[in-house]
Coordinates of C-alpha atoms in Angstrom, one line a residue:
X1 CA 68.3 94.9 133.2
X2 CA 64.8 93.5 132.4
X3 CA 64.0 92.7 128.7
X4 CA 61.8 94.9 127.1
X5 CA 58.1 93.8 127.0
X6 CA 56.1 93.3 123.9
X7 CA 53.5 95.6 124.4
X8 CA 56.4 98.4 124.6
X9 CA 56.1 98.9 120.9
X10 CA 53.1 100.2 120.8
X11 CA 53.0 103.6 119.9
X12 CA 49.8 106.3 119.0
X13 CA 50.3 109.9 116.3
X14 CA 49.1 112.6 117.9
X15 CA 50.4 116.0 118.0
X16 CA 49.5 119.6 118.7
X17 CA 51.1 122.6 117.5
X18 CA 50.1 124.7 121.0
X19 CA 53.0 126.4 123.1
X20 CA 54.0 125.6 126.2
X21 CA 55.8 128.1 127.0
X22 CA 58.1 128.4 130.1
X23 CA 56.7 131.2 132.9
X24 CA 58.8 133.9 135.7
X25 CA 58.3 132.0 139.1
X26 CA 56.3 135.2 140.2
X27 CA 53.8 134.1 137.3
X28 CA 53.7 130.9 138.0
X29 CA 53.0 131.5 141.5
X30 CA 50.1 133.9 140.6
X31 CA 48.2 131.4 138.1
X32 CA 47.9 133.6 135.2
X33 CA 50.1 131.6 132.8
X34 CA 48.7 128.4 134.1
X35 CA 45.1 129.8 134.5
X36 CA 42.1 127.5 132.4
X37 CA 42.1 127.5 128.7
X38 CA 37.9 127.0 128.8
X39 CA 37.3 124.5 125.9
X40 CA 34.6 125.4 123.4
X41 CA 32.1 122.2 123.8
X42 CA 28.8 124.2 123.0
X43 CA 26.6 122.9 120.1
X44 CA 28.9 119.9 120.0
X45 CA 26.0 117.6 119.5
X46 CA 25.7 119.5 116.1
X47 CA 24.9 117.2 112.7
X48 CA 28.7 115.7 112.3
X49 CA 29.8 116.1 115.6
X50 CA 30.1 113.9 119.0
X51 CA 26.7 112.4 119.5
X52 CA 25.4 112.1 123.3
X53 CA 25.9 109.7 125.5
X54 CA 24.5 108.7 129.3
X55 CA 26.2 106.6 132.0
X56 CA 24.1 105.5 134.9
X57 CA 26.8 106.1 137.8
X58 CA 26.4 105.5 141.7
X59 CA 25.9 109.3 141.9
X60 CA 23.4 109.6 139.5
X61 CA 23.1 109.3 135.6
X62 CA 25.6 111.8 133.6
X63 CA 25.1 112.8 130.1
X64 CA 27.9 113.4 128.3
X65 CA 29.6 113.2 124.2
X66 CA 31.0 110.2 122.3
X67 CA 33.2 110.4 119.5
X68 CA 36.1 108.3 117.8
X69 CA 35.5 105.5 120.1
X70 CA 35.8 107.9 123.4
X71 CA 33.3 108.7 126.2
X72 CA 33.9 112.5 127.7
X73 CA 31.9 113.6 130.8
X74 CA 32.7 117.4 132.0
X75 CA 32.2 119.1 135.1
X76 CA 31.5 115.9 137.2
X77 CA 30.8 117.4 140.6
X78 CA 32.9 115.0 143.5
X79 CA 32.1 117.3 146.5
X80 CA 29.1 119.9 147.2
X81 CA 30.3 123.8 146.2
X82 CA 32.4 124.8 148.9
X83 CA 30.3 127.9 149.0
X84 CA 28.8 130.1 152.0
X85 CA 29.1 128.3 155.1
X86 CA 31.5 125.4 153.5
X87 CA 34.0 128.1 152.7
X88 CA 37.6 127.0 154.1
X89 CA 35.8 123.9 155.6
X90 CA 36.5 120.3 154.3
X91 CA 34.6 119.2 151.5
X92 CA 31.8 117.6 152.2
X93 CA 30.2 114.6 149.6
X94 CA 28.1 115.4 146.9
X95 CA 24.7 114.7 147.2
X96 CA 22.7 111.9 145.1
X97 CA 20.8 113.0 141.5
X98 CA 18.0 111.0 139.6
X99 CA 17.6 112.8 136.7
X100 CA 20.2 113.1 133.8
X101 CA 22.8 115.3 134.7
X102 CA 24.4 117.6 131.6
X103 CA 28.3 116.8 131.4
X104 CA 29.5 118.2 128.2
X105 CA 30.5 121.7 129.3
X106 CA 33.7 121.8 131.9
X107 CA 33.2 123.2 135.4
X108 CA 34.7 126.4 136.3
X109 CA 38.0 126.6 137.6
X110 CA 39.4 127.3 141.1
X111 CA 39.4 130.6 142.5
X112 CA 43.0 132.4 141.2
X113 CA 44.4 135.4 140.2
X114 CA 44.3 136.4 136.5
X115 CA 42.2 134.8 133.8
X116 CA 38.5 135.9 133.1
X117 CA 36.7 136.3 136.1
X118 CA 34.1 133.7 134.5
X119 CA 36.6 131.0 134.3
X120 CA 37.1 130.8 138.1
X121 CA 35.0 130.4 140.5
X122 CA 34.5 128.9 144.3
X123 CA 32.7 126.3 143.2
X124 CA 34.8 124.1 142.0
X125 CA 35.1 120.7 143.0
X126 CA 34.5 119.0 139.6
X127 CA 36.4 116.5 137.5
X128 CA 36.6 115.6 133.8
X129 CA 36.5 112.0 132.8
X130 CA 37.7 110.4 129.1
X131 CA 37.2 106.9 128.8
X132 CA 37.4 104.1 126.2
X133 CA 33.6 103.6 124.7
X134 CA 34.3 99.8 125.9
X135 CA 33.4 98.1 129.0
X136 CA 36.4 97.3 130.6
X137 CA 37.4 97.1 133.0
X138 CA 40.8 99.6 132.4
X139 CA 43.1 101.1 133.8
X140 CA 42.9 104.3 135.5
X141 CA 44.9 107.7 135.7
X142 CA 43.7 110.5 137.7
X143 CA 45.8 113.8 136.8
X144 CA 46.8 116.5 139.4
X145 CA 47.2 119.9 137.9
X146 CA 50.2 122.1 138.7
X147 CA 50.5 125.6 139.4
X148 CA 52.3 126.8 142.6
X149 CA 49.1 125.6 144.7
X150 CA 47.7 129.2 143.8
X151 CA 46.6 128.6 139.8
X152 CA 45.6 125.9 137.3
X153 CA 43.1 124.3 136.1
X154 CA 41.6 120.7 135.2
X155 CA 40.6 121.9 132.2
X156 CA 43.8 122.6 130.6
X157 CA 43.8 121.4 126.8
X158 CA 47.4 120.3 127.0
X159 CA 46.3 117.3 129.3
X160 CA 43.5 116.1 127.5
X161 CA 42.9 112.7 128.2
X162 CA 41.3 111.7 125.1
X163 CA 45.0 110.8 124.3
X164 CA 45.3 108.6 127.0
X165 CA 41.8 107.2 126.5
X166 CA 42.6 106.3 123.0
X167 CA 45.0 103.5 124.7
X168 CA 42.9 101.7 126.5
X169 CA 43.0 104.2 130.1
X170 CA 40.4 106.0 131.3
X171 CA 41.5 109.4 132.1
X172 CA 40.7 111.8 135.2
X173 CA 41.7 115.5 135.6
X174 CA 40.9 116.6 139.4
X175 CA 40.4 120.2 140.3
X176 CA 40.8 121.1 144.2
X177 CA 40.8 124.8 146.0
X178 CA 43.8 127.3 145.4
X179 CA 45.1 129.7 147.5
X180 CA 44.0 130.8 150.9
X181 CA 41.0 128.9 150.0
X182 CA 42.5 125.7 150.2
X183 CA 45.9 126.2 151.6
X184 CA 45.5 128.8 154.7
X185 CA 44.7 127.5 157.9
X186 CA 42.7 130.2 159.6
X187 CA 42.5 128.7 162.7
X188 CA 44.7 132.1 164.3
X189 CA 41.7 134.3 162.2
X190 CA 38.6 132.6 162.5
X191 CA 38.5 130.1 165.4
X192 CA 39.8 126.8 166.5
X193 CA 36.9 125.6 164.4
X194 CA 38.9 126.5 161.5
X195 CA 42.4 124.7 162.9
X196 CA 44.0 122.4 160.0
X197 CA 42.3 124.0 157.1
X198 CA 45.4 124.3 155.6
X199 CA 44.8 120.8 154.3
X200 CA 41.4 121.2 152.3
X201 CA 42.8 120.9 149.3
X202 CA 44.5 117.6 150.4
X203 CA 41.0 116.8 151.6
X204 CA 39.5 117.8 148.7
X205 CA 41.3 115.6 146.6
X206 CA 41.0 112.5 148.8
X207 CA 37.3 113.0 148.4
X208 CA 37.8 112.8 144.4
X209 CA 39.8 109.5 144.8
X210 CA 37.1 108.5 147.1
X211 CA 34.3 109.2 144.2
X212 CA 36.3 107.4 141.7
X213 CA 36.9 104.4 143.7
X214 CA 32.7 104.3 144.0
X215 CA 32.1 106.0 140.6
X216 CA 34.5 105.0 138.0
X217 CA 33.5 101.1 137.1
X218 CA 30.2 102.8 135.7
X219 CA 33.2 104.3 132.9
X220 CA 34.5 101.1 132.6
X221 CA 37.4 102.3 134.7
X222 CA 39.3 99.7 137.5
X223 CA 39.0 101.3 140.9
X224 CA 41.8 98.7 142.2
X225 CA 44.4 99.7 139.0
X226 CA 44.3 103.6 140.1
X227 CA 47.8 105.7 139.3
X228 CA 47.4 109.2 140.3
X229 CA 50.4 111.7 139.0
X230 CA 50.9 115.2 138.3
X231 CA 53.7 117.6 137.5
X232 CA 55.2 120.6 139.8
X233 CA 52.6 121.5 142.1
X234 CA 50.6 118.1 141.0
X235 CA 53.2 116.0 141.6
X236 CA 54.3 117.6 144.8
X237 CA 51.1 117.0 146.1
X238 CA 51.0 113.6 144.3
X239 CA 53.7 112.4 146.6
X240 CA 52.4 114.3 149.9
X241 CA 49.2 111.9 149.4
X242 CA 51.7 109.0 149.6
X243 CA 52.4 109.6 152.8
X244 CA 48.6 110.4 153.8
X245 CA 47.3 107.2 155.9
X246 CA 43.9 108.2 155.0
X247 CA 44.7 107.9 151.0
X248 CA 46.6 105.0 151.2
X249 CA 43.9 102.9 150.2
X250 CA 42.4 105.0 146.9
X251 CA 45.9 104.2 145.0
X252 CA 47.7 101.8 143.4
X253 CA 50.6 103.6 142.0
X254 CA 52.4 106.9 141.3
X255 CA 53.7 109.3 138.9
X256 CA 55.8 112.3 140.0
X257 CA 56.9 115.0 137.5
X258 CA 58.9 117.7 138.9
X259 CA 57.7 116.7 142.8
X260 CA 59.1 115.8 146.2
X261 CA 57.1 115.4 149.3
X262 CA 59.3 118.4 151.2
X263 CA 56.4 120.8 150.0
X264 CA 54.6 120.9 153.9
X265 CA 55.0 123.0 156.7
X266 CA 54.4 122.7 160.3
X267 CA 51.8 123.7 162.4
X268 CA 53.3 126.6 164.2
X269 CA 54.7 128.0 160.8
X270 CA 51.1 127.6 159.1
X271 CA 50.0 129.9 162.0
X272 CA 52.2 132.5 161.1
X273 CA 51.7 132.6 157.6
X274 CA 47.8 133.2 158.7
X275 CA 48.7 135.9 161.0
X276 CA 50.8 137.9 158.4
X277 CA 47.7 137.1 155.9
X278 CA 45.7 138.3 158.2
X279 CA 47.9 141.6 158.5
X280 CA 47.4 142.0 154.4
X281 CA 43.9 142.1 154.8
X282 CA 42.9 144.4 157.0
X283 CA 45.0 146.4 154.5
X284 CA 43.3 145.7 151.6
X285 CA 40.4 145.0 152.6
X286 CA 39.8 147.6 156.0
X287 CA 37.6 144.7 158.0
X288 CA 38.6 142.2 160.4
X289 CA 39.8 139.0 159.7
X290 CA 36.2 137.7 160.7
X291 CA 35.2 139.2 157.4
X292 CA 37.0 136.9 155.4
X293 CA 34.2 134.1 156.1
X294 CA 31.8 136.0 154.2
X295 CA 33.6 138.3 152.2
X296 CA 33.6 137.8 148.0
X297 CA 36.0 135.1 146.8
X298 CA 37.5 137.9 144.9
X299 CA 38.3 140.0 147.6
X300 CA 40.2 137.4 149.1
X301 CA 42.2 136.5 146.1
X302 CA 43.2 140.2 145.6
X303 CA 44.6 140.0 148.9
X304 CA 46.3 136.9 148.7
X305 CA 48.0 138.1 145.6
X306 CA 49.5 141.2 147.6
X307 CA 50.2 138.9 150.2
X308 CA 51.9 136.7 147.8
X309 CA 54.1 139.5 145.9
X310 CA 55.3 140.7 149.1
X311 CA 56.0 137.4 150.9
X312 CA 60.0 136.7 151.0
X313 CA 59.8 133.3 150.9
X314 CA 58.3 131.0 147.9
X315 CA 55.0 128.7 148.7
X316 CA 53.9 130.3 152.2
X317 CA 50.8 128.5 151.0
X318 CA 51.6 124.8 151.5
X319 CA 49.6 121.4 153.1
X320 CA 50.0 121.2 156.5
X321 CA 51.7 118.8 159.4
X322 CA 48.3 119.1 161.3
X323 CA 48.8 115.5 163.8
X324 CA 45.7 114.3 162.5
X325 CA 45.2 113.5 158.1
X326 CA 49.2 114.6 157.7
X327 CA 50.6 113.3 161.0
X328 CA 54.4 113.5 160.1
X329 CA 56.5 114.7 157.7
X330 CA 55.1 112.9 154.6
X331 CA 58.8 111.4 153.7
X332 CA 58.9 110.0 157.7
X333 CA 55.2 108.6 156.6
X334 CA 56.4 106.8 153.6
X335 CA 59.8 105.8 155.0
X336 CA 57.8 103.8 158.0
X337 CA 55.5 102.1 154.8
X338 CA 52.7 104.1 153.9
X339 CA 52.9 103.6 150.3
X340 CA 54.4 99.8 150.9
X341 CA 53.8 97.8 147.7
X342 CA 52.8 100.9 145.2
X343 CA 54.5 101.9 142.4
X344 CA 56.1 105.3 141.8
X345 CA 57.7 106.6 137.9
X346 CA 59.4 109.7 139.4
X347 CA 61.9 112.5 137.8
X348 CA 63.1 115.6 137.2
X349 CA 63.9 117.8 134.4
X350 CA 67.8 118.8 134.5
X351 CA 67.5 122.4 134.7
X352 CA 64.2 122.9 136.3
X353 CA 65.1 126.4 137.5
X354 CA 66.2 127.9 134.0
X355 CA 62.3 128.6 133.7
X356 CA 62.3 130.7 136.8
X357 CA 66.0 132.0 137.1
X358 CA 65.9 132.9 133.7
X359 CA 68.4 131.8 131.1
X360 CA 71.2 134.1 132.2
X361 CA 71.1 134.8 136.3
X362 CA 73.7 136.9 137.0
X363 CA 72.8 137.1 140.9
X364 CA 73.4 134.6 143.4
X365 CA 69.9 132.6 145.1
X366 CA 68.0 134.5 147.6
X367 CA 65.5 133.4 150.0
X368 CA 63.2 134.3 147.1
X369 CA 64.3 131.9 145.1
X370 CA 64.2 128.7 147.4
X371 CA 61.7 126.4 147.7
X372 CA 62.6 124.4 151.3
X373 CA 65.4 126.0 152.9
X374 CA 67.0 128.5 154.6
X375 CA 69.7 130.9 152.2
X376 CA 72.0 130.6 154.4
X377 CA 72.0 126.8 154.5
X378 CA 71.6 126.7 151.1
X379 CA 74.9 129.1 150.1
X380 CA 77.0 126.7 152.1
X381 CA 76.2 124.1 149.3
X382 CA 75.9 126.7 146.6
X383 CA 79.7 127.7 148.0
X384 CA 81.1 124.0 146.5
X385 CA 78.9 123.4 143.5
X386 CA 81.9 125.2 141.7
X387 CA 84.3 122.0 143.1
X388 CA 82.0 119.9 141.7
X389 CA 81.0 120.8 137.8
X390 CA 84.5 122.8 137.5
X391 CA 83.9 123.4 133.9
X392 CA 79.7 124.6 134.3
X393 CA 79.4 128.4 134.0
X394 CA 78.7 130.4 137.6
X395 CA 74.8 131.0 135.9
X396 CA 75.0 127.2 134.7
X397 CA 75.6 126.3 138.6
X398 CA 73.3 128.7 140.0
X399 CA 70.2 127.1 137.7
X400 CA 71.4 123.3 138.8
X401 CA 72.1 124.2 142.3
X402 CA 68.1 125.7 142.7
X403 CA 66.9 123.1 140.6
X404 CA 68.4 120.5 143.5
X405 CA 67.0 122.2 146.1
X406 CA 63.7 123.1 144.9
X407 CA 63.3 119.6 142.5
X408 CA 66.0 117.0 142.3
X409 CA 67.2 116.3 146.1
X410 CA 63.2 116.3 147.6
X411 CA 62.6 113.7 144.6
X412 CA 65.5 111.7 145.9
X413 CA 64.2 111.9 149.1
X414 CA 60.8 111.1 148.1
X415 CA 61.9 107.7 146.1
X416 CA 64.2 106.7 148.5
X417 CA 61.7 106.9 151.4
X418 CA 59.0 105.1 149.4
X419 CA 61.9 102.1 148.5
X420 CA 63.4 101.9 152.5
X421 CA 59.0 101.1 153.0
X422 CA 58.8 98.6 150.6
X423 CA 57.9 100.1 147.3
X424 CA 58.7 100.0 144.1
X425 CA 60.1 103.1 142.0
X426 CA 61.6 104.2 138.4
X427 CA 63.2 106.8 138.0
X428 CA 64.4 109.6 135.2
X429 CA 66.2 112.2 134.4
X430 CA 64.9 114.7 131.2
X431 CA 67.9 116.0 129.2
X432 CA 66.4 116.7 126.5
X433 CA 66.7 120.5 125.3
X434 CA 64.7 122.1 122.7
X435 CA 66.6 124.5 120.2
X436 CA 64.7 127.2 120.0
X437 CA 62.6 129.8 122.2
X438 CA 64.4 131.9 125.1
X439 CA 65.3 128.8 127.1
X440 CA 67.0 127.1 124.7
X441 CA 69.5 124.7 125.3
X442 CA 67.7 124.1 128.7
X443 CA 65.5 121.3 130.2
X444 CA 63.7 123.9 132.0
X445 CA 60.5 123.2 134.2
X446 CA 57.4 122.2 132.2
X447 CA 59.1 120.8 129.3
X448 CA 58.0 117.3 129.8
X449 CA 54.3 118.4 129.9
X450 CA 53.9 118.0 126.2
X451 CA 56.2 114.8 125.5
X452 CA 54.5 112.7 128.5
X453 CA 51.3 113.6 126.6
X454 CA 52.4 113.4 123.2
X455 CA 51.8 117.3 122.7
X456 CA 55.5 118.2 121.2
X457 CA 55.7 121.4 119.9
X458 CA 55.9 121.1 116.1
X459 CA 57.2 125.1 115.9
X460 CA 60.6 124.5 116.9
X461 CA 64.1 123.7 115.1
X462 CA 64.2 120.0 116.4
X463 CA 60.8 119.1 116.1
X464 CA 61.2 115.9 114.8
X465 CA 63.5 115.0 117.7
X466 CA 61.0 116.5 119.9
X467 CA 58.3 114.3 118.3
X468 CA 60.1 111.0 118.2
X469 CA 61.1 111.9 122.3
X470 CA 57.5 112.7 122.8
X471 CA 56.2 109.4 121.7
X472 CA 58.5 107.2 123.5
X473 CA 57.8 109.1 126.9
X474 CA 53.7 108.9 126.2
X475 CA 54.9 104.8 125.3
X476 CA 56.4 104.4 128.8
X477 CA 54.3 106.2 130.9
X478 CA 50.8 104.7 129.5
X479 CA 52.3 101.4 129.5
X480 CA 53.5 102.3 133.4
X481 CA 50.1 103.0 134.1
X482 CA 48.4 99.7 132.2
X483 CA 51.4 97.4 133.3
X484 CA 53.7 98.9 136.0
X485 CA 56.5 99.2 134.3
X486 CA 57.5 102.2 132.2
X487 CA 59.0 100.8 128.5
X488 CA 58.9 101.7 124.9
X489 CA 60.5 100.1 122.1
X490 CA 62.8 103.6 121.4
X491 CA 63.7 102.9 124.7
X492 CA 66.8 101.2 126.2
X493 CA 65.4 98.4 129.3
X494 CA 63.8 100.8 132.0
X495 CA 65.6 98.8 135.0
X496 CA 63.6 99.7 139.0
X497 CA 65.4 101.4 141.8
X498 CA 67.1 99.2 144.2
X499 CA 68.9 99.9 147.6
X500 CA 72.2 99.8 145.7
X501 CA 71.5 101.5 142.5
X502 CA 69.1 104.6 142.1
X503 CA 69.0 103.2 138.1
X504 CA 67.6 106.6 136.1
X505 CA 66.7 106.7 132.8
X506 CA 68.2 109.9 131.2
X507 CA 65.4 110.8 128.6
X508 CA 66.7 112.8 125.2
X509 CA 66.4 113.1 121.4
X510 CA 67.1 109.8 119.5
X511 CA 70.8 110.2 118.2
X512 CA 73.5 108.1 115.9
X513 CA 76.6 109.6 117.5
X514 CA 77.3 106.8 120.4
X515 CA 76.6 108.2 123.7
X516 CA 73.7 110.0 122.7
X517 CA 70.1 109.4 122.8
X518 CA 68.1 108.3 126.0
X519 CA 70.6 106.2 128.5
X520 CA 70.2 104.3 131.8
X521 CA 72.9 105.5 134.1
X522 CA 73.0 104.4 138.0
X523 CA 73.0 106.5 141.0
X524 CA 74.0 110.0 138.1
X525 CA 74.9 113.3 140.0
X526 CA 76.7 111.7 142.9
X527 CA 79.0 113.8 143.8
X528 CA 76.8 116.6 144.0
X529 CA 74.1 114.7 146.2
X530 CA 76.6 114.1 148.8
X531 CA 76.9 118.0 148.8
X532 CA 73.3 118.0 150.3
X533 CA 73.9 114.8 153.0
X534 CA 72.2 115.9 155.9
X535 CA 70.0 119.2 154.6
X536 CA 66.7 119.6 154.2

């Protein structure tokens, strides 16, 4: 294993005392627990506060704040409003300014259910920028928010990247279209004219990596040292723009949290999906589907959501395998080298599923509760998890069998496509379990949000352990994003993935009993990954 670097020590205090709390899948497929969390920036320019600040970018000059040594510029447009006759066509670039542009208040969000209908809106192709009041040049990290590719927001305050710029990155939240607005192809509703619009959030956030590799030197930001990442829905389509020909060139490395690049579907599936949309809204809203082109955004979204909480299976919204910007499978993309000589950090919490299961199933997986496969294929497996963790609890193996099928095994997948075409990849494994709340002894989904940004919660029984975990993730994963490697000095050596050895760091609580504490084990879970040989 390779010795630790010096600049691994490094470590920054910062800590919030906000819940993240974990959500029902059928919330966090509906946005509302995800939904922006606007951030009060008027009169910020007050006496004592952040003074102004103006950077003359390619696009046109930007005023935003400066405070503590950091440069923040909100609601940065990338892309013109996808509004009117741009609705559910790609995004088209933003045009030129010459006069001073006002970038201290964020953008809304995307169109979504729940939330204050001021907080979302169509237009919505901004990003926020934090960077180092330096020049430069540094490193860059452009983050993809999650939410089920129907919620979220760039403007969530648990990813502020005035943490990150702190270090020495400059930090980019991206916002791109939810929904049907960004995820439906309505080529069977509104016209071969419309064919592959299933992608236009893919396309939308090409067209912010294509900004920042014009734009971001003006923040002192390196457009050649670019690491986009996201978690759940961000990182899912974090590793589909791996294996996009058309992004390859925006990117230097990756980071995956809670991803996999299984998250498409093909084109004949995408058509269906439109058809039964199209079925919803002549219920709900008693017009053709021709009347979705002009109809309000909100109108759509109410039908999407009955679409959604009827649909039996999860995600009918999903990027597309349209022959043209998604020409394969994105795994078959990266397997033949389209992310050769990136790097990827990529992982997976233990027991995603808890968060969406609930603590205590007491049913068996339905189709309802899968992510990328059949029921039926998926109880054959279920049928011999039992053989495999004899001593786990029937509800213990129904939250690690979903968790495989919707998290771990497409994240395998995903990192051993991208090393087979000449990358580079780290893996991890969180264990780590917080002691109190109703997930509780459980690395459910979302709990690495606030220990990769050195958010731990500081309401909870082990919050000390939480803290002292949070600050050797935020260690490793800025120090992946300045150097390429992930490290931290309350870290063991963070060895890379090889052909032979899938080495995984297994991320927990420092400890003084031997064997516990964070661990680098190789290839971990094999028995139950040869359960899935051949599926999905």
């Amino acid at each position: 294993m390779p010795a630790r670097p010096k600049w691994a020590a490094r470590t920054v205090a910062y800590t919030s005392t906000m819940p993240f709390e974990p959500v029902s899948r059928r919330r966090f497929l509906s946005g509302s627990a995800l939904a922006s969390l606007t951030l009060a920036t008027r009169g910020m320019f007050a006496a004592g506060g952040p003074s102004p600040t103006t950077v003359n970018s390619p696009c046109g000059p930007l005023t935003g704040s400066q405070a503590a040594g950091i440069r923040i510029f909100r609601g940065v447009p990338f892309a013109q409003p996808p509004t009117g006759a741009l609705r559910f066509r790609p995004p088209v670039a933003v045009k030129h300014w010459t006069t001073p542009r006002d970038a201290t208040l964020p953008a809304p969000s995307a169109m979504q259910p729940g939330g204050a209908a001021t907080s979302h809106s169509e237009d919505c192709l901004y990003l926020n920028i934090w960077a180092p009041a330096g020049k430069g040049p540094f490193p860059v990290y452009v983050w993809i928010h999650g939410g089920g590719f129907t919620g979220g927001s760039a403007n969530d305050p648990h990813t502020d990247g005035s943490v990150l710029a702190a270090q020495g990155i400059v930090a980019v939240s991206v916002a791109y279209r939810l929904g049907v607005l960004g995820f439906l192809d309505l080529e069977p509703l509104l016209g071969a004219g419309y064919a592959g619009s299933a992608n236009n959030a893919l396309r939308d956030l090409i067209a912010a990596l294509e900004w920042i590799q014009e734009n971001i030197g003006a923040f002192g930001g390196d457009p050649g040292r670019v690491t986009i990442g996201g978690e759940s829905a961000g990182a899912k389509l974090t590793d589909v723009l791996m294996g996009t020909p058309a992004a390859r060139p925006l990117f230097a490395q990756m980071i995956s949290e809670s991803g996999g690049a299984e998250r498409v579907t093909t084109h004949e599936l995408a058509l269906k999906v439109a058809e039964d949309f199209g079925a919803t809204w002549r219920r709900v809203a008693g017009s053709a589907p021709s009347a979705m082109a002009t109809a309000p955004a909100a109108q759509l979204i109410e039908a999407q959501r009955q679409f959604m909480s009827a649909y039996p299976l999860h995600f009918p919204l999903r990027c597309e395998i349209d022959g043209t910007l998604l020409p394969r499978l994105p795994v078959a993309t990266i397997l033949a080298g389209c992310s050769r000589g990136k790097r990827l950090l990529i992982g997976t919490n233990r027991d995603e599923s808890a968060a969406f299961l609930g603590p205590h199933p007491e049913s068996d997986p339905t189709a309802a509760d899968l992510g990328n496969m059949p029921v039926e294929a998926f109880d054959a497996v279920f049928a011999k998890y039992g053989g495999v963790y004899p001593a786990m609890t029937p509800e213990e193996l129904r939250i690690r069998a979903v968790t495989a099928e919707e998290y771990w095994i497409p994240t395998i997948r995903a990192t051993s496509a991208h090393l087979a075409g000449g990358g580079m990849a780290y893996a991890y494994r969180l264990d780590f379990t917080e002691s109190s709340g109703r997930l509780r002894g459980y690395a459910f989904h979302t709990l690495d949000v606030p220990l990769v940004w050195d958010r731990p919660h500081s309401e909870v029984a082990n919050a000390a352990s939480e803290a002292a975990l949070a600050q050797a993730m935020f260690t490793a994963w800025t120090a992946f994003i300045e150097h390429g490697v992930p490290a931290a000095a309350e870290l063991p050596p963070w060895p890379a993935c090889d052909t032979a050895h899938r080495w995984t760091m297994i991320l927990n609580a420092p400890g003084t009993a031997p064997g516990t504490g964070s661990r680098v084990e190789a290839n971990p879970q094999e028995a139950e990954l040869r359960l899935w040989d051949g599926l999905l």
